[in-house]
Amino acid sequence: MKRAGRQIALGCLALALLGAPLAAQTIPLPEARPEAAAPQTPGPETAAPNTPAQSAPVTARPDGSLSVPIPRTRPQSVPAVPRAAQVAPTVLSVLPPVPRPPQRPAGRRAIAATPAPAAPAAPRIASTGAGLCGIPGLQGDVIQDISGRGGCGVTNAVQVRSVQGVALSTPLVIDCQTAVTFNRWVSEVAIPSIGNAGGGLAFIQTPGGYSCRAVVGTNSNRLSEHGRGKAVDVVAFRLRDGTTFNVLNGWRSAAWGNVLRQMHRAACGMFGTVLGPEANAAHRDHLHFDTASRRSAYCR
C-alpha cells in the first residue's frame, strides 16, 4: 500500500509538471556596443542565436522514478569587448641614430697634432732699463746659458749687436759683465779717440766673442777667456764717410798709429787683460780685451 501510494504521488507530480512546462532559462549577457565596421556573416566559429530547447516527455525509470529533462540553451557568441575597455597597443619609442664620426678618405693618413713648443726658460741675467744689461745704447739679445766641454760655457750670456750706435760686424756672444765693460770702452775711449774724423766712428770689425779654445800664442793648454764668454777681439774700424783702418796696418802708421795706441792704453784701466801687436805674433792684427779676474791688469 505504501508503495502504491508513492507511485500515485509521483504520477500526480508528473502530471503537474506536464501541465506547466518549465520555461527555458537564459543568462542575460552584457549588450555589446555596436561597432562601426560592417557586420560579418557568421562563420563556422560564430554560434547561432540563443534558441530554447524543445521540451522532452517525462519517462519512468525501472526503479519507479521519473526522468525529467532539464531545458538547455545553446551558447551565445562572445560579445565584442567595449572600445573603452580595449588596451591600446604598446608603441616602442625609437631613439634617433647616433651620428658617426666622419671617415677619412682612403689612402690619407691621420696627421698627429703638433704640440706647442715649450716656452724658453726665463733668463737669469739682470736686464733692466732701456738697453741690454740695463745699459741704454747697448743693443742685442738675451740668450740662454751656454755649456761646453773642458770648462767652456757662458753664464748669463747675451748677444751684442751694436754699442752706442756703433754697429758690430759679428754679434758678440759674451757675458753681461764683459758687455757692460765693452760698452764703457766704446763710449769713453773709441768714440772720443776718433772724434769727428771721417764723420765719426760707425762700425767695428770683431771676429766674435765666445770660442771654446785654449790661449793662442803660447804652449799652454790653458783655457782662453773666449771659452768663458769674457773676451772681445777688435780687428778694424770704419768711419761714417767709409774710411777704414785696421790694427795690422794702422798700428805703426802715421795716420792711425796714435789713435790705436790710445785705445790700447785706455783699455788697461777697464779690462783685466789687454793685448796688442806688441804682446806676441798671435796678436799682431787685433786688440784683445777680457774681464778675467786679476789682482792687477795685465797689459802688453
PDB file of N, CA and C in Angstrom, residues 86-140:
ATOM      1  N   GLN A  86      39.288  48.398 -24.312  1.00  0.00           N
ATOM      2  CA  GLN A  86      40.400  47.863 -25.089  1.00  0.00           C
ATOM      3  C   GLN A  86      41.705  48.502 -24.647  1.00  0.00           C
ATOM      4  N   VAL A  87      42.755  47.719 -24.709  1.00  0.00           N
ATOM      5  CA  VAL A  87      44.092  48.192 -24.321  1.00  0.00           C
ATOM      6  C   VAL A  87      44.818  48.682 -25.546  1.00  0.00           C
ATOM      7  N   ALA A  88      45.275  49.913 -25.478  1.00  0.00           N
ATOM      8  CA  ALA A  88      45.985  50.463 -26.632  1.00  0.00           C
ATOM      9  C   ALA A  88      47.277  49.704 -26.854  1.00  0.00           C
ATOM     10  N   PRO A  89      47.649  49.496 -28.108  1.00  0.00           N
ATOM     11  CA  PRO A  89      48.899  48.777 -28.374  1.00  0.00           C
ATOM     12  C   PRO A  89      50.105  49.566 -27.895  1.00  0.00           C
ATOM     13  N   THR A  90      51.105  48.844 -27.430  1.00  0.00           N
ATOM     14  CA  THR A  90      52.331  49.479 -26.924  1.00  0.00           C
ATOM     15  C   THR A  90      53.157  49.992 -28.089  1.00  0.00           C
ATOM     16  N   VAL A  91      53.569  51.279 -28.002  1.00  0.00           N
ATOM     17  CA  VAL A  91      54.376  51.881 -29.052  1.00  0.00           C
ATOM     18  C   VAL A  91      55.791  52.030 -28.526  1.00  0.00           C
ATOM     19  N   LEU A  92      56.724  51.415 -29.191  1.00  0.00           N
ATOM     20  CA  LEU A  92      58.132  51.487 -28.781  1.00  0.00           C
ATOM     21  C   LEU A  92      58.733  52.771 -29.322  1.00  0.00           C
ATOM     22  N   SER A  93      59.325  53.565 -28.404  1.00  0.00           N
ATOM     23  CA  SER A  93      59.966  54.802 -28.859  1.00  0.00           C
ATOM     24  C   SER A  93      61.291  54.460 -29.530  1.00  0.00           C
ATOM     25  N   VAL A  94      61.515  55.061 -30.655  1.00  0.00           N
ATOM     26  CA  VAL A  94      62.738  54.811 -31.427  1.00  0.00           C
ATOM     27  C   VAL A  94      63.681  55.975 -31.233  1.00  0.00           C
ATOM     28  N   LEU A  95      64.851  55.700 -30.678  1.00  0.00           N
ATOM     29  CA  LEU A  95      65.844  56.752 -30.452  1.00  0.00           C
ATOM     30  C   LEU A  95      66.469  57.162 -31.772  1.00  0.00           C
ATOM     31  N   PRO A  96      66.797  58.468 -31.897  1.00  0.00           N
ATOM     32  CA  PRO A  96      67.446  58.885 -33.147  1.00  0.00           C
ATOM     33  C   PRO A  96      68.809  58.230 -33.284  1.00  0.00           C
ATOM     34  N   PRO A  97      69.245  57.975 -34.490  1.00  0.00           N
ATOM     35  CA  PRO A  97      70.541  57.317 -34.677  1.00  0.00           C
ATOM     36  C   PRO A  97      71.685  58.197 -34.214  1.00  0.00           C
ATOM     37  N   VAL A  98      72.704  57.568 -33.620  1.00  0.00           N
ATOM     38  CA  VAL A  98      73.885  58.295 -33.144  1.00  0.00           C
ATOM     39  C   VAL A  98      74.751  58.655 -34.340  1.00  0.00           C
ATOM     40  N   PRO A  99      75.068  59.963 -34.511  1.00  0.00           N
ATOM     41  CA  PRO A  99      75.869  60.326 -35.687  1.00  0.00           C
ATOM     42  C   PRO A  99      77.249  59.705 -35.624  1.00  0.00           C
ATOM     43  N   ARG A 100      77.694  59.169 -36.710  1.00  0.00           N
ATOM     44  CA  ARG A 100      79.015  58.546 -36.791  1.00  0.00           C
ATOM     45  C   ARG A 100      80.055  59.584 -37.165  1.00  0.00           C
ATOM     46  N   PRO A 101      81.277  59.464 -36.626  1.00  0.00           N
ATOM     47  CA  PRO A 101      82.316  60.444 -36.974  1.00  0.00           C
ATOM     48  C   PRO A 101      82.661  60.340 -38.444  1.00  0.00           C
ATOM     49  N   PRO A 102      83.052  61.478 -39.046  1.00  0.00           N
ATOM     50  CA  PRO A 102      83.382  61.431 -40.472  1.00  0.00           C
ATOM     51  C   PRO A 102      84.559  60.516 -40.738  1.00  0.00           C
ATOM     52  N   GLN A 103      84.468  59.794 -41.798  1.00  0.00           N
ATOM     53  CA  GLN A 103      85.514  58.853 -42.179  1.00  0.00           C
ATOM     54  C   GLN A 103      86.570  59.557 -43.012  1.00  0.00           C
ATOM     55  N   ARG A 104      87.845  59.221 -42.743  1.00  0.00           N
ATOM     56  CA  ARG A 104      88.922  59.781 -43.550  1.00  0.00           C
ATOM     57  C   ARG A 104      88.909  59.149 -44.930  1.00  0.00           C
ATOM     58  N   PRO A 105      89.221  59.941 -45.933  1.00  0.00           N
ATOM     59  CA  PRO A 105      89.314  59.338 -47.271  1.00  0.00           C
ATOM     60  C   PRO A 105      90.356  58.246 -47.298  1.00  0.00           C
ATOM     61  N   ALA A 106      90.094  57.261 -48.108  1.00  0.00           N
ATOM     62  CA  ALA A 106      91.016  56.118 -48.216  1.00  0.00           C
ATOM     63  C   ALA A 106      92.371  56.595 -48.708  1.00  0.00           C
ATOM     64  N   GLY A 107      93.406  56.073 -48.116  1.00  0.00           N
ATOM     65  CA  GLY A 107      94.766  56.382 -48.554  1.00  0.00           C
ATOM     66  C   GLY A 107      95.359  57.604 -47.882  1.00  0.00           C
ATOM     67  N   ARG A 108      94.587  58.347 -47.062  1.00  0.00           N
ATOM     68  CA  ARG A 108      95.094  59.540 -46.396  1.00  0.00           C
ATOM     69  C   ARG A 108      95.336  59.224 -44.930  1.00  0.00           C
ATOM     70  N   ARG A 109      96.507  59.448 -44.476  1.00  0.00           N
ATOM     71  CA  ARG A 109      96.885  59.117 -43.113  1.00  0.00           C
ATOM     72  C   ARG A 109      96.570  60.281 -42.191  1.00  0.00           C
ATOM     73  N   ALA A 110      96.221  59.934 -40.962  1.00  0.00           N
ATOM     74  CA  ALA A 110      95.910  60.962 -39.977  1.00  0.00           C
ATOM     75  C   ALA A 110      97.187  61.691 -39.593  1.00  0.00           C
ATOM     76  N   ILE A 111      97.056  62.991 -39.390  1.00  0.00           N
ATOM     77  CA  ILE A 111      98.194  63.820 -39.010  1.00  0.00           C
ATOM     78  C   ILE A 111      98.071  64.130 -37.531  1.00  0.00           C
ATOM     79  N   ALA A 112      99.048  63.728 -36.786  1.00  0.00           N
ATOM     80  CA  ALA A 112      99.022  63.963 -35.345  1.00  0.00           C
ATOM     81  C   ALA A 112      99.181  65.446 -35.072  1.00  0.00           C
ATOM     82  N   ALA A 113      98.452  65.895 -34.049  1.00  0.00           N
ATOM     83  CA  ALA A 113      98.548  67.300 -33.689  1.00  0.00           C
ATOM     84  C   ALA A 113      99.950  67.614 -33.188  1.00  0.00           C
ATOM     85  N   THR A 114     100.462  68.718 -33.699  1.00  0.00           N
ATOM     86  CA  THR A 114     101.803  69.116 -33.307  1.00  0.00           C
ATOM     87  C   THR A 114     101.736  69.872 -31.995  1.00  0.00           C
ATOM     88  N   PRO A 115     102.398  69.384 -30.955  1.00  0.00           N
ATOM     89  CA  PRO A 115     102.323  70.098 -29.678  1.00  0.00           C
ATOM     90  C   PRO A 115     102.983  71.454 -29.752  1.00  0.00           C
ATOM     91  N   ALA A 116     102.443  72.375 -28.998  1.00  0.00           N
ATOM     92  CA  ALA A 116     103.012  73.714 -28.980  1.00  0.00           C
ATOM     93  C   ALA A 116     104.404  73.677 -28.370  1.00  0.00           C
ATOM     94  N   PRO A 117     105.364  74.458 -28.943  1.00  0.00           N
ATOM     95  CA  PRO A 117     106.721  74.445 -28.383  1.00  0.00           C
ATOM     96  C   PRO A 117     106.740  74.980 -26.972  1.00  0.00           C
ATOM     97  N   ALA A 118     107.603  74.393 -26.145  1.00  0.00           N
ATOM     98  CA  ALA A 118     107.712  74.812 -24.751  1.00  0.00           C
ATOM     99  C   ALA A 118     108.329  76.198 -24.669  1.00  0.00           C
ATOM    100  N   ALA A 119     107.869  76.988 -23.734  1.00  0.00           N
ATOM    101  CA  ALA A 119     108.396  78.335 -23.565  1.00  0.00           C
ATOM    102  C   ALA A 119     109.825  78.260 -23.034  1.00  0.00           C
ATOM    103  N   PRO A 120     110.722  79.093 -23.573  1.00  0.00           N
ATOM    104  CA  PRO A 120     112.110  79.049 -23.092  1.00  0.00           C
ATOM    105  C   PRO A 120     112.200  79.460 -21.631  1.00  0.00           C
ATOM    106  N   ALA A 121     113.190  78.927 -20.976  1.00  0.00           N
ATOM    107  CA  ALA A 121     113.393  79.257 -19.571  1.00  0.00           C
ATOM    108  C   ALA A 121     113.724  80.734 -19.415  1.00  0.00           C
ATOM    109  N   ALA A 122     113.252  81.321 -18.358  1.00  0.00           N
ATOM    110  CA  ALA A 122     113.491  82.741 -18.125  1.00  0.00           C
ATOM    111  C   ALA A 122     114.982  82.974 -17.903  1.00  0.00           C
ATOM    112  N   PRO A 123     115.558  83.970 -18.576  1.00  0.00           N
ATOM    113  CA  PRO A 123     116.990  84.230 -18.397  1.00  0.00           C
ATOM    114  C   PRO A 123     117.276  84.713 -16.983  1.00  0.00           C
ATOM    115  N   ARG A 124     118.451  84.373 -16.499  1.00  0.00           N
ATOM    116  CA  ARG A 124     118.846  84.758 -15.151  1.00  0.00           C
ATOM    117  C   ARG A 124     119.644  86.055 -15.147  1.00  0.00           C
ATOM    118  N   ILE A 125     119.761  86.677 -16.309  1.00  0.00           N
ATOM    119  CA  ILE A 125     120.573  87.875 -16.417  1.00  0.00           C
ATOM    120  C   ILE A 125     119.777  89.095 -15.955  1.00  0.00           C
ATOM    121  N   ALA A 126     120.446  90.025 -15.275  1.00  0.00           N
ATOM    122  CA  ALA A 126     119.782  91.251 -14.856  1.00  0.00           C
ATOM    123  C   ALA A 126     119.747  92.197 -16.038  1.00  0.00           C
ATOM    124  N   SER A 127     118.554  92.416 -16.601  1.00  0.00           N
ATOM    125  CA  SER A 127     118.419  93.285 -17.763  1.00  0.00           C
ATOM    126  C   SER A 127     117.327  94.288 -17.471  1.00  0.00           C
ATOM    127  N   THR A 128     117.701  95.409 -16.901  1.00  0.00           N
ATOM    128  CA  THR A 128     116.747  96.452 -16.563  1.00  0.00           C
ATOM    129  C   THR A 128     117.106  97.706 -17.337  1.00  0.00           C
ATOM    130  N   GLY A 129     116.212  98.648 -17.368  1.00  0.00           N
ATOM    131  CA  GLY A 129     116.475  99.875 -18.093  1.00  0.00           C
ATOM    132  C   GLY A 129     116.110  99.744 -19.547  1.00  0.00           C
ATOM    133  N   ALA A 130     116.580 100.717 -20.358  1.00  0.00           N
ATOM    134  CA  ALA A 130     116.177 100.784 -21.762  1.00  0.00           C
ATOM    135  C   ALA A 130     116.989  99.869 -22.656  1.00  0.00           C
ATOM    136  N   GLY A 131     118.166  99.392 -22.233  1.00  0.00           N
ATOM    137  CA  GLY A 131     119.011  98.598 -23.110  1.00  0.00           C
ATOM    138  C   GLY A 131     119.393  97.266 -22.513  1.00  0.00           C
ATOM    139  N   LEU A 132     120.239  96.553 -23.242  1.00  0.00           N
ATOM    140  CA  LEU A 132     120.707  95.242 -22.811  1.00  0.00           C
ATOM    141  C   LEU A 132     121.547  95.387 -21.544  1.00  0.00           C
ATOM    142  N   CYS A 133     121.369  94.500 -20.590  1.00  0.00           N
ATOM    143  CA  CYS A 133     122.062  94.535 -19.306  1.00  0.00           C
ATOM    144  C   CYS A 133     121.806  95.830 -18.552  1.00  0.00           C
ATOM    145  N   GLY A 134     120.693  96.496 -18.872  1.00  0.00           N
ATOM    146  CA  GLY A 134     120.342  97.729 -18.188  1.00  0.00           C
ATOM    147  C   GLY A 134     121.127  98.934 -18.647  1.00  0.00           C
ATOM    148  N   ILE A 135     121.835  98.833 -19.789  1.00  0.00           N
ATOM    149  CA  ILE A 135     122.651  99.938 -20.289  1.00  0.00           C
ATOM    150  C   ILE A 135     121.975 100.543 -21.520  1.00  0.00           C
ATOM    151  N   PRO A 136     121.537 101.803 -21.471  1.00  0.00           N
ATOM    152  CA  PRO A 136     120.979 102.441 -22.668  1.00  0.00           C
ATOM    153  C   PRO A 136     122.033 102.506 -23.774  1.00  0.00           C
ATOM    154  N   GLY A 137     121.632 102.193 -24.982  1.00  0.00           N
ATOM    155  CA  GLY A 137     122.556 102.214 -26.110  1.00  0.00           C
ATOM    156  C   GLY A 137     123.230 100.886 -26.365  1.00  0.00           C
ATOM    157  N   LEU A 138     123.130  99.927 -25.415  1.00  0.00           N
ATOM    158  CA  LEU A 138     123.697  98.599 -25.619  1.00  0.00           C
ATOM    159  C   LEU A 138     122.578  97.713 -26.159  1.00  0.00           C
ATOM    160  N   GLN A 139     122.662  97.371 -27.428  1.00  0.00           N
ATOM    161  CA  GLN A 139     121.583  96.671 -28.110  1.00  0.00           C
ATOM    162  C   GLN A 139     121.984  95.231 -28.436  1.00  0.00           C
ATOM    163  N   GLY A 140     121.052  94.329 -28.251  1.00  0.00           N
ATOM    164  CA  GLY A 140     121.302  92.913 -28.544  1.00  0.00           C
ATOM    165  C   GLY A 140     120.194  92.056 -27.980  1.00  0.00           C
TER     166      GLY A 140
END
